[in-house]
GROMACS .gro file of C-alpha atoms in nm:
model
  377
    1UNK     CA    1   0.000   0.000   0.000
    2UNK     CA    2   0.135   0.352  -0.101
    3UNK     CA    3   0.109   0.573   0.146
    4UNK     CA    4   0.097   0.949   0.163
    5UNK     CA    5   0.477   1.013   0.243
    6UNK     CA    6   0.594   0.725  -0.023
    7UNK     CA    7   0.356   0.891  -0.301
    8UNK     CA    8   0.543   1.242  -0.197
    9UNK     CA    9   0.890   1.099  -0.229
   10UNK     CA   10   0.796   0.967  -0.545
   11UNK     CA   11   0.652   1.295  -0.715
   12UNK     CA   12   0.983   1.494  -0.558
   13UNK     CA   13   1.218   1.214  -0.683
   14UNK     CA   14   1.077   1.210  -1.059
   15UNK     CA   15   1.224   1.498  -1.200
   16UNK     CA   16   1.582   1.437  -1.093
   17UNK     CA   17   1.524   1.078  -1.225
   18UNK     CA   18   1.421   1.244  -1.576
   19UNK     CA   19   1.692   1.474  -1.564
   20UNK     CA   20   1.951   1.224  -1.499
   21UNK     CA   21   1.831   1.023  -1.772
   22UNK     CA   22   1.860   1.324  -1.997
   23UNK     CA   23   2.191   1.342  -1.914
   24UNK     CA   24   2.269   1.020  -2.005
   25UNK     CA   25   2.126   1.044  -2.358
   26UNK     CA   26   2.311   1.330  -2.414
   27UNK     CA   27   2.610   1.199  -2.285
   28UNK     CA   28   2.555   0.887  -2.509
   29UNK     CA   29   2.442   1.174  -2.800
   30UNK     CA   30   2.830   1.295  -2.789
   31UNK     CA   31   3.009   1.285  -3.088
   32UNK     CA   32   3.420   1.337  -3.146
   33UNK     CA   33   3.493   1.611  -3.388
   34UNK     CA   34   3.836   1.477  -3.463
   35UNK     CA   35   4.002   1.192  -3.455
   36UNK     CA   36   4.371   1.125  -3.342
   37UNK     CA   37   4.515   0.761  -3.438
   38UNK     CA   38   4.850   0.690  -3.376
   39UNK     CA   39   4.981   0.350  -3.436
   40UNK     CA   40   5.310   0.218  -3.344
   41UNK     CA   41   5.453  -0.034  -3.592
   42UNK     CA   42   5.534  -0.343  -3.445
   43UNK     CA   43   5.473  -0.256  -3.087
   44UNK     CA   44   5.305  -0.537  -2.846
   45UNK     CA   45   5.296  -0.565  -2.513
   46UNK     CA   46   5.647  -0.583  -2.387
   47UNK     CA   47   5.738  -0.306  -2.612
   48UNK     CA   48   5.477  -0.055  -2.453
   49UNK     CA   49   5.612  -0.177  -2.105
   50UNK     CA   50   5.953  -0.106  -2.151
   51UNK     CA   51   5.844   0.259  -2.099
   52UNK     CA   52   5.757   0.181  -1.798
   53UNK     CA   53   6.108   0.000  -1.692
   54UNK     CA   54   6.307   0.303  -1.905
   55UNK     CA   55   6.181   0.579  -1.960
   56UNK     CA   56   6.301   0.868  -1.753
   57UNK     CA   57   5.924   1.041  -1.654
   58UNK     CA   58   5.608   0.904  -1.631
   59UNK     CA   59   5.489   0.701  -1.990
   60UNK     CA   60   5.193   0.874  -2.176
   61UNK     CA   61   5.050   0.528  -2.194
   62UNK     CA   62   4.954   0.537  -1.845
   63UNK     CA   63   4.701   0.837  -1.889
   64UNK     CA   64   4.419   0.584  -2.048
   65UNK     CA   65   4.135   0.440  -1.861
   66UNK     CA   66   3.977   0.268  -2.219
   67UNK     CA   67   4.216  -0.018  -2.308
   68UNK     CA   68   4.151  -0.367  -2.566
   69UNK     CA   69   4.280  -0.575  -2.766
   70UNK     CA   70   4.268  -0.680  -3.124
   71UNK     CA   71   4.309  -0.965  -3.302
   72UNK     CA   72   4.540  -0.887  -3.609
   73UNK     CA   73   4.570  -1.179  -3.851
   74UNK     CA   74   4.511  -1.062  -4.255
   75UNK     CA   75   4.292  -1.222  -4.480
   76UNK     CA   76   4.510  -1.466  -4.586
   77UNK     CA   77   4.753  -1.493  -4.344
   78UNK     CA   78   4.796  -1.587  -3.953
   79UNK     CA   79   5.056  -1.308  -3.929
   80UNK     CA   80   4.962  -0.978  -4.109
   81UNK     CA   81   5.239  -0.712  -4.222
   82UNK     CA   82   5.190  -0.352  -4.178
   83UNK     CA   83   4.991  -0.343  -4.495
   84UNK     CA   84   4.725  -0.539  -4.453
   85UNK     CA   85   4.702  -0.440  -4.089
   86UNK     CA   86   4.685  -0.098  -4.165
   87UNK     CA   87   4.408  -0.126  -4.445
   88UNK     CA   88   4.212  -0.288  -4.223
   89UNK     CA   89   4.246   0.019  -3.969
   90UNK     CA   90   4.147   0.223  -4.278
   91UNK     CA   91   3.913   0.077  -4.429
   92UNK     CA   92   3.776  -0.217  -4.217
   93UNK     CA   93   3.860  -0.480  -4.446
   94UNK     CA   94   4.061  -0.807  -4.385
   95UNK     CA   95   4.318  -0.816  -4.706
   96UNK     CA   96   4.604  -0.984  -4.798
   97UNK     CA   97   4.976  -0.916  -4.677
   98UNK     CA   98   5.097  -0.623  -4.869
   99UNK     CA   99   4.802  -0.488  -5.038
  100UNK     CA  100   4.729  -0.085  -4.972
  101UNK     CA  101   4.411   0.013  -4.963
  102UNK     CA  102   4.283  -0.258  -5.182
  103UNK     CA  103   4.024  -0.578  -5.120
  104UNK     CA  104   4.128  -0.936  -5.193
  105UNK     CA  105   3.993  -0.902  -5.554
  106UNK     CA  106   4.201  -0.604  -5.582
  107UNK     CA  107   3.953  -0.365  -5.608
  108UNK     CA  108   3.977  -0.009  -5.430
  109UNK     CA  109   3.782  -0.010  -5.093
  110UNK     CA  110   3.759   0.386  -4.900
  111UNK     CA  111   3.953   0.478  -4.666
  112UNK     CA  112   3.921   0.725  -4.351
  113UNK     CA  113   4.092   1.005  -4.527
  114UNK     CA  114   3.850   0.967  -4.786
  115UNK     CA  115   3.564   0.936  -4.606
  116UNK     CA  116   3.601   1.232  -4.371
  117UNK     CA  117   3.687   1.448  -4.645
  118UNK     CA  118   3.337   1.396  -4.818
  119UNK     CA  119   3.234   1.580  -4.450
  120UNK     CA  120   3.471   1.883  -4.495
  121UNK     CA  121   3.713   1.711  -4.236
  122UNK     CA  122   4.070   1.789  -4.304
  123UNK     CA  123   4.320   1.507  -4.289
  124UNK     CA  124   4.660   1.388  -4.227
  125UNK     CA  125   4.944   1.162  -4.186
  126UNK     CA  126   5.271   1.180  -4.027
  127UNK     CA  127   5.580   0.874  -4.046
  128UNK     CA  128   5.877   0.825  -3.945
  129UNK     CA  129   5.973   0.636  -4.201
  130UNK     CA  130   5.904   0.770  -4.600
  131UNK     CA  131   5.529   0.863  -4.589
  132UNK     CA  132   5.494   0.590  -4.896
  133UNK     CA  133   5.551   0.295  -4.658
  134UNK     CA  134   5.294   0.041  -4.620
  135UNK     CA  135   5.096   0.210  -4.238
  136UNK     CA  136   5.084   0.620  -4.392
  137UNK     CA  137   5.034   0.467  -4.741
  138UNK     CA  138   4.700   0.268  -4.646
  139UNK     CA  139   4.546   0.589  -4.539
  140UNK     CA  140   4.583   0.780  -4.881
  141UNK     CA  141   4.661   0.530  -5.168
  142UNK     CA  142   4.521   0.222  -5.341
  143UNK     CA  143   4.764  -0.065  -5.504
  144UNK     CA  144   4.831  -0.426  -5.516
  145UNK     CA  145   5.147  -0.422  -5.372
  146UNK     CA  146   5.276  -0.184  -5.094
  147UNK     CA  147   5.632  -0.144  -5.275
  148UNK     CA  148   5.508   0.023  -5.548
  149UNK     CA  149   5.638   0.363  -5.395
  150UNK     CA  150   5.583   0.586  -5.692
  151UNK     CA  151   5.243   0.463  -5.777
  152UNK     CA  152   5.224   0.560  -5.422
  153UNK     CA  153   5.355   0.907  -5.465
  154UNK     CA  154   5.113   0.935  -5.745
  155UNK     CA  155   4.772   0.854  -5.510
  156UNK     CA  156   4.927   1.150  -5.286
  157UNK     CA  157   4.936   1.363  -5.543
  158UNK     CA  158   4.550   1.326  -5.606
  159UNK     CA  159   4.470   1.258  -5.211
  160UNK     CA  160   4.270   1.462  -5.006
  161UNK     CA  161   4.557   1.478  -4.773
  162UNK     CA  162   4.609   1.856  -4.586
  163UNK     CA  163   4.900   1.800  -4.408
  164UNK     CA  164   5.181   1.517  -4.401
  165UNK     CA  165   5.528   1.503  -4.284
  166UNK     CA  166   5.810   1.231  -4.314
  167UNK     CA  167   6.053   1.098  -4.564
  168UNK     CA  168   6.011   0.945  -4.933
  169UNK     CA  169   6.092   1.254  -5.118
  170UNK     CA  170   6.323   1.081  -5.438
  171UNK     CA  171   5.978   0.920  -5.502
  172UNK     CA  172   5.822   1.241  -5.581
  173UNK     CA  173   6.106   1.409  -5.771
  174UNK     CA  174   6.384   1.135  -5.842
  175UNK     CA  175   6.149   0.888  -6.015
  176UNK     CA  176   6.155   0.636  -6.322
  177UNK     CA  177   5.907   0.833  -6.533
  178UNK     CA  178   6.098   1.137  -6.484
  179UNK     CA  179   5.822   1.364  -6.325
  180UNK     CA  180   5.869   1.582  -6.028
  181UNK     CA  181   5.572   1.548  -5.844
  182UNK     CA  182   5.667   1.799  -5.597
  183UNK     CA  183   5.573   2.057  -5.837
  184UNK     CA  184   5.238   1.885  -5.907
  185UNK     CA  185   5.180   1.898  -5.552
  186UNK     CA  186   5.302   2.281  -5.516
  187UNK     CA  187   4.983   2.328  -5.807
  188UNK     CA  188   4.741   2.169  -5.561
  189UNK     CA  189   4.821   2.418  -5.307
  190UNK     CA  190   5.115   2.263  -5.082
  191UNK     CA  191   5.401   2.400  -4.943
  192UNK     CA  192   5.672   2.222  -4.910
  193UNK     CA  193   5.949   2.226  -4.675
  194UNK     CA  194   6.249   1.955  -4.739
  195UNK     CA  195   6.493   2.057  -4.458
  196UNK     CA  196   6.314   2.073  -4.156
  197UNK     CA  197   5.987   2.163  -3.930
  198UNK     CA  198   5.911   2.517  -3.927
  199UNK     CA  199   5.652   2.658  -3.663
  200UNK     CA  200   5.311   2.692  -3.674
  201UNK     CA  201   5.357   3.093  -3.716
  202UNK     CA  202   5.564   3.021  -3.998
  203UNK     CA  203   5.289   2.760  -4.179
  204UNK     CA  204   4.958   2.949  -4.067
  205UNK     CA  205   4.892   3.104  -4.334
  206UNK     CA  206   4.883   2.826  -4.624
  207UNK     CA  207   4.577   2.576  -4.708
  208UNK     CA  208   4.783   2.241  -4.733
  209UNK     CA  209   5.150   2.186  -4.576
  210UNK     CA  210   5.399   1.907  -4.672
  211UNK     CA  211   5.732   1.832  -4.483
  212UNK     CA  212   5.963   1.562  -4.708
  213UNK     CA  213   6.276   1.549  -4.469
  214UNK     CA  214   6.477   1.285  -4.606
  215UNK     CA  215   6.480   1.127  -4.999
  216UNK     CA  216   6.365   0.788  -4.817
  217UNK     CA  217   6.334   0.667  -4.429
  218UNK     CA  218   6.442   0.949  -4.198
  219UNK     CA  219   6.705   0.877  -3.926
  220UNK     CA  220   6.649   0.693  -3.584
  221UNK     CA  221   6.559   0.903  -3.307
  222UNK     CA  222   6.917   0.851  -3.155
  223UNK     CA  223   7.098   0.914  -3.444
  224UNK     CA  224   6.996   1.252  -3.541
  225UNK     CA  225   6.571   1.285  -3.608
  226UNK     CA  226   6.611   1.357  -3.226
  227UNK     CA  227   6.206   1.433  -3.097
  228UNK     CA  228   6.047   1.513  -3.454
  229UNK     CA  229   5.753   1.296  -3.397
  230UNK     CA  230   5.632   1.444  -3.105
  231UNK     CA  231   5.713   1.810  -3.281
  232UNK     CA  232   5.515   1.710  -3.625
  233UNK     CA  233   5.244   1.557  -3.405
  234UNK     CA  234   5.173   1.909  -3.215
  235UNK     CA  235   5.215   2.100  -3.564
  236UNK     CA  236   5.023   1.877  -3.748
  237UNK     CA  237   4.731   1.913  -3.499
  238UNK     CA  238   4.725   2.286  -3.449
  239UNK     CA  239   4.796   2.281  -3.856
  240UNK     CA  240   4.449   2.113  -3.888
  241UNK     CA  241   4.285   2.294  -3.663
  242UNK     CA  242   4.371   2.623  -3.720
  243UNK     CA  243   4.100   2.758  -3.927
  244UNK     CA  244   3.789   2.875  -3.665
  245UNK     CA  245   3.506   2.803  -3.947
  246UNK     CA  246   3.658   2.437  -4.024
  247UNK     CA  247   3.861   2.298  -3.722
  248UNK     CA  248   3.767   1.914  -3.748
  249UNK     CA  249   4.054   1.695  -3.825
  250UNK     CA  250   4.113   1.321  -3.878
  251UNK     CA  251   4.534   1.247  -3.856
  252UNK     CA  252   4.701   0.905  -3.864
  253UNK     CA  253   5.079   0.935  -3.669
  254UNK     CA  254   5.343   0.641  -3.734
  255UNK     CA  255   5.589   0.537  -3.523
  256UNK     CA  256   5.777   0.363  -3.793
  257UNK     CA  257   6.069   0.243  -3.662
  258UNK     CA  258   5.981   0.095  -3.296
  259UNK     CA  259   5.934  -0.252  -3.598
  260UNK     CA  260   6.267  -0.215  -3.733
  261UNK     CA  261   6.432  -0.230  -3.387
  262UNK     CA  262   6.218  -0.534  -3.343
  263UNK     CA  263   6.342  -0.616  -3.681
  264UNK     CA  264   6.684  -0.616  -3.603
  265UNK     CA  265   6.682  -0.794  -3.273
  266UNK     CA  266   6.790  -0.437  -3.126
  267UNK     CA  267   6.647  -0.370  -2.798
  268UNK     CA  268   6.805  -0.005  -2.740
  269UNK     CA  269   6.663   0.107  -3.089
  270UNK     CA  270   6.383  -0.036  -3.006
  271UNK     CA  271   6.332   0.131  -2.665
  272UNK     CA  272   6.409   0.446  -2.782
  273UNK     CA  273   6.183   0.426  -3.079
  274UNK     CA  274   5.891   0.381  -2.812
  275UNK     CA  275   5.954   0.608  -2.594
  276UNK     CA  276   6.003   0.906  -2.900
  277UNK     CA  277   5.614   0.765  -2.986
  278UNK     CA  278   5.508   0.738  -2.627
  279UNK     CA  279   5.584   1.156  -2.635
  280UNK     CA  280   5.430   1.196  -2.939
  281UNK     CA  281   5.107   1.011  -2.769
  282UNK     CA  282   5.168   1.270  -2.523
  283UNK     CA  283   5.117   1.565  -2.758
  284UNK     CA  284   4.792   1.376  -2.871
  285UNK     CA  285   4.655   1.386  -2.515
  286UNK     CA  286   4.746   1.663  -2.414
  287UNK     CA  287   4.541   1.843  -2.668
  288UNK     CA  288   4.260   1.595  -2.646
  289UNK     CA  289   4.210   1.706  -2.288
  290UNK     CA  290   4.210   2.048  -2.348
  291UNK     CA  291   3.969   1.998  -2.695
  292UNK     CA  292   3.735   1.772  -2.492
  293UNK     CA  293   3.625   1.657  -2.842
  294UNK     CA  294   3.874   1.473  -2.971
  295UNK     CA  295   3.877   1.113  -2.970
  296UNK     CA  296   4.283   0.957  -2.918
  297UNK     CA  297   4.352   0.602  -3.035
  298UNK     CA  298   4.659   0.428  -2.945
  299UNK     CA  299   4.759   0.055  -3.122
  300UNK     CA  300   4.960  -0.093  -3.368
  301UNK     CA  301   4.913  -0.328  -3.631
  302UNK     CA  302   5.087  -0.621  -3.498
  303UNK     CA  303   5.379  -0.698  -3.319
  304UNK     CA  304   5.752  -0.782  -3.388
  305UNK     CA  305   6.015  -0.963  -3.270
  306UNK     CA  306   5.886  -1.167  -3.044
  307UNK     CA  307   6.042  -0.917  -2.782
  308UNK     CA  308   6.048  -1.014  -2.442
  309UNK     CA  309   6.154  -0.836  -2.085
  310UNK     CA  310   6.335  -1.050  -1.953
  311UNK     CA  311   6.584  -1.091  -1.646
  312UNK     CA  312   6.925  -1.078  -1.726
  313UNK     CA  313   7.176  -1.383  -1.748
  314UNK     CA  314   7.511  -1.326  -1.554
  315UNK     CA  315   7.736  -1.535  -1.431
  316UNK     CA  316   7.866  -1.625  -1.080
  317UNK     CA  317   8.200  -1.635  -0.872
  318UNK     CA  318   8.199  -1.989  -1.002
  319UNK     CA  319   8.065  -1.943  -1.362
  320UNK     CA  320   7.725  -2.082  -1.339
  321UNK     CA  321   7.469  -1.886  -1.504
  322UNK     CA  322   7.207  -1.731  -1.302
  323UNK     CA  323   6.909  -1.463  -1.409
  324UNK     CA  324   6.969  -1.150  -1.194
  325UNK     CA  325   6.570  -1.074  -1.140
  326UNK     CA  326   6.693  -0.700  -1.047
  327UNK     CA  327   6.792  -0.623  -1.394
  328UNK     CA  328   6.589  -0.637  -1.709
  329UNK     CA  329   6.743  -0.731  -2.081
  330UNK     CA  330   6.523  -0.714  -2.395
  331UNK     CA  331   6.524  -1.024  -2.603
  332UNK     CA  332   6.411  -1.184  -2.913
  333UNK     CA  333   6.229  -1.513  -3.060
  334UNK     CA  334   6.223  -1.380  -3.395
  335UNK     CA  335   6.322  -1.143  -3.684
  336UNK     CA  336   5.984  -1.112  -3.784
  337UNK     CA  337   5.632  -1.061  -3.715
  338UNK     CA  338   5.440  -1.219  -3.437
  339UNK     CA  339   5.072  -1.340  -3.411
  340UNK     CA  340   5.013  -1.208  -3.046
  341UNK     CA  341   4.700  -0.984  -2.987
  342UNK     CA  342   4.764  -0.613  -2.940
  343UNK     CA  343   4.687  -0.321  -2.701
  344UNK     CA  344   4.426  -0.060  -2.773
  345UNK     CA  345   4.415   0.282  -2.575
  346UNK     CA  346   4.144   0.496  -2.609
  347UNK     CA  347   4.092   0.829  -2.503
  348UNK     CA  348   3.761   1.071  -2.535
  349UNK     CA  349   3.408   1.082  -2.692
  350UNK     CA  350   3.347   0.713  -2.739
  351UNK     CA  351   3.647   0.558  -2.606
  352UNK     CA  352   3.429   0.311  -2.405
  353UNK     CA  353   3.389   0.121  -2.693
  354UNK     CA  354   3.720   0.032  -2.776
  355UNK     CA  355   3.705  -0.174  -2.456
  356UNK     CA  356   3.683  -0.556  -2.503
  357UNK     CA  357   3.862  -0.807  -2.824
  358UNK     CA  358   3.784  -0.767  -3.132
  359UNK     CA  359   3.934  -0.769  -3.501
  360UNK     CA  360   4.163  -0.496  -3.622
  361UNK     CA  361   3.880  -0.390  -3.869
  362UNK     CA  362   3.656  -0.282  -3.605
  363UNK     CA  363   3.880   0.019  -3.506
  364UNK     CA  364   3.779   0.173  -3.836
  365UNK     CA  365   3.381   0.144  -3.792
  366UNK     CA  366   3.440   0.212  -3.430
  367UNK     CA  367   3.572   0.533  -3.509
  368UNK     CA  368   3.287   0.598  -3.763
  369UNK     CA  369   3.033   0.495  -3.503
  370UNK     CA  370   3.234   0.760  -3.253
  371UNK     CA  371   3.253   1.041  -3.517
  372UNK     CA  372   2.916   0.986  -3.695
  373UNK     CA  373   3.118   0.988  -4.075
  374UNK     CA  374   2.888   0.835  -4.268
  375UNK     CA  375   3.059   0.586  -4.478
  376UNK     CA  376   2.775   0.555  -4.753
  377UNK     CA  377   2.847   0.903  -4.927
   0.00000   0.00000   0.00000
C-alpha cells in the first residue's frame, strides 16, 4: 500500500530521475569532432612496457582508462604485415599481406581520409619512415602491392591529404618516369618544406602543408631525427585545426621504426623508438584534454620480434649462469612478425567502446560509429 509520504517521495524524486536520464542520452548523444590515431609499428605488449622500466618520466600510456585488444591476422595470413594491418584500420577490411588500400579481388575499398573528407574534415598523416611505406600509405593510396612507392607518390598527389610530414621525397622528384611530383603537388596548393619543421607561425597562413625530410626513411631518433615525432604531431594538430570556421581533423601518426628495432633484434633502438612515440602520444593527449572533443587512439598493427623483458643472465664467482631478477634485458624469438594480440588505448568521446577483443577492422567502424562519418556518401 502507497502511502501518503511514499507517493510524496515519489513525485519529488521524478524529475531528478528524468533529468539524470537526460543526461545520459546526451552523454551517449556525444560525438568526437576529430580523430587522433597513432599506431606504433610493431609494438606489443612488452614493447609498450619497456616505458615503464626506461623511460626517464612518467609514460603517456599510463594516462588511459579505455584499453583492448585486437586480433590482427590478414585475410590470408595468420601473421599480417603492416599493410594489410593498416588497411584494415582504414578501411575495415581483412586483405592480404601487402596490399594498400585494396580488397582481396584487388579492387579499391575507402579509406578514412577519404571518407572524412566527403564531410569537410581535413586530414593527415605523419611517419617516421618515407610517408609511402605500407601504415601512412594505407590511409591515402590504393595498389596491389605496398612497394610500389611511386604509384604511391602518385595517389598523394590526387589525395585529399592537408598536411603530411616524413621521408620518401626521391619518389616524388627522383622517379623512373621522370616527373617531379613535388611541383604537381606545389599546383594543388602545398608547401613544401624539405629541410626541416618550421613553426606553426611560420605555416599558418597556407591551405595544405607538406614536410619531405629525407629522400627515403628518416634517421632513428638517436641518431639525429632527435624528438620530430612528437614536434610534427603538435604541428600537425594545431595545422588542422587552425581555421575557426573548419577545425575538425582526422590524422594518422606512425611510429615507424619501434618494428625495425624489433626487426633487427635491437632492444636499445627499439626502446628508444617507443619512448620518441610514447611523447608523441603525449602531444595527442594533451590536446585531447584540453579539446574535450577529440577522440585519441593508441595501437599498432601487430607486433615484432617476439620481444620479451626478460631478467638478465650473468654469471657467478663460479661461472654458473644465473638470471639477476633485479635487472631487465630485452630479447628476441624472432626477426619477424608475431601473431600475439595487441593493445588498444582509447581516449575521449566514445572511447568506451574500444574496450573488449575484437578484429583490427573494427577500429575503423568504431571510429565511424564515434565520429558519426557516414561511410555511404
Amino acid at each position: 500500500m502507497i502511502t501518503k509520504t511514499t507517493l510524496l517521495t515519489i513525485l519529488l524524486m521524478t524529475p531528478f530521475l528524468c533529468t539524470s536520464q537526460n543526461v545520459e542520452i546526451k552523454q551517449e548523444l556525444v560525438k568526437a569532432k576529430n580523430v587522433i590515431l597513432l599506431i606504433g609499428d610493431g609494438t606489443g605488449l612488452s614493447q609498450i612496457s619497456s616505458a615503464f622500466y626506461f623511460k626517464k618520466t612518467n609514460p603517456h600510456y599510463a594516462r588511459f582508462k579505455h584499453i583492448g585488444l585486437i586480433k590482427t591476422s590478414s585475410s590470408k595470413q595468420a601473421i599480417t604485415d603492416s599493410a594489410a594491418g593498416a588497411t584494415a584500420f582504414a578501411s575495415g577490411v581483412k586483405t592480404y599481406n601487402g596490399a594498400v588500400g585494396i580488397a582481396d579481388d584487388s579492387t579499391e575499398v575507402k579509406t578514412l581520409v577519404e571518407i572524412a573528407s566527403l564531410h569537410n574534415i581535413k586530414t593527415g598523416v605523419i611517419a617516421t619512415s618515407s610517408i609511402q611505406h605500407a601504415t601512412p600509405a594505407s590511409f591515402y593510396a590504393h595498389v596491389i602491392n605496398r612497394g610500389l612507392y611511386e604509384d604511391i607518390s602518385a595517389d598523394m598527389v590526387v589525395s585529399d591529404i592537408d598536411f603530411f610530414a616524413g621521408g620518401g621525397r626521391s619518389f616524388f622528384n627522383k622517379r623512373k618516369d621522370g616527373k617531379n611530383l613535388l611541383v604537381e603537388l606545389e599546383t594543388k596548393g602545398f608547401a613544401i618544406d624539405t629541410l626541416a619543421l618550421g613553426t606553426f607561425s611560420e605555416i599558418q597562413k597556407h591551405s595544405k602543408m607538406a614536410y619531405l625530410l629525407a629522400d627515403e626513411h628518416m634517421k632513428p631518433t638517436a641518431k639525429g631525427r632527435d624528438d620530430f615525432l612528437p614536434k610534427a604531431t603538435e604541428l600537425g594538430i594545431q595545422f588542422l585545426s587552425k581555421d575557426t570556421n573548419n577545425s575538425n581533423f582526422f590524422i594518422m601518426i606512425e611510429g615507424s621504426q619501434i618494428d625495425w628495432g624489433g626487426h633487427a633484434n635491437d632492444a636499445d633502438y627499439l626502446i628508444s623508438e617507443l619512448i620518441d612515440f610514447d611523447n608523441a602520444i603525449g602531444k595527442a593527449l594533451d590536446f585531447a584534454e584540453k579539446d574535450g572533443n577529440t577522440l585519441v587512439i593508441v595501437t599498432a598493427d601487430h607486433e615484432t620480434g617476439g620481444f620479451t623483458l626478460a631478467s638478465t643472465i650473468k654469471k657467478d664467482g663460479d661461472g654458473k649462469s644465473y638470471s639477476d631478477y633485479n635487472e631487465i634485458t630485452g630479447t628476441f624469438s624472432t626477426n619477424g612478425h608475431s601473431a600475439t594480440l595487441i593493445p588498444v588505448f582509447a581516449f575521449g568521446p566514445g572511447a568506451e567502446a574500444f574496450s573488449g577483443v575484437y578484429e583490427n577492422t573494427e577500429i575503423f567502424y568504431k571510429i565511424l560509429d564515434a565520429t558519426n562519418w557516414n561511410n555511404g556518401n
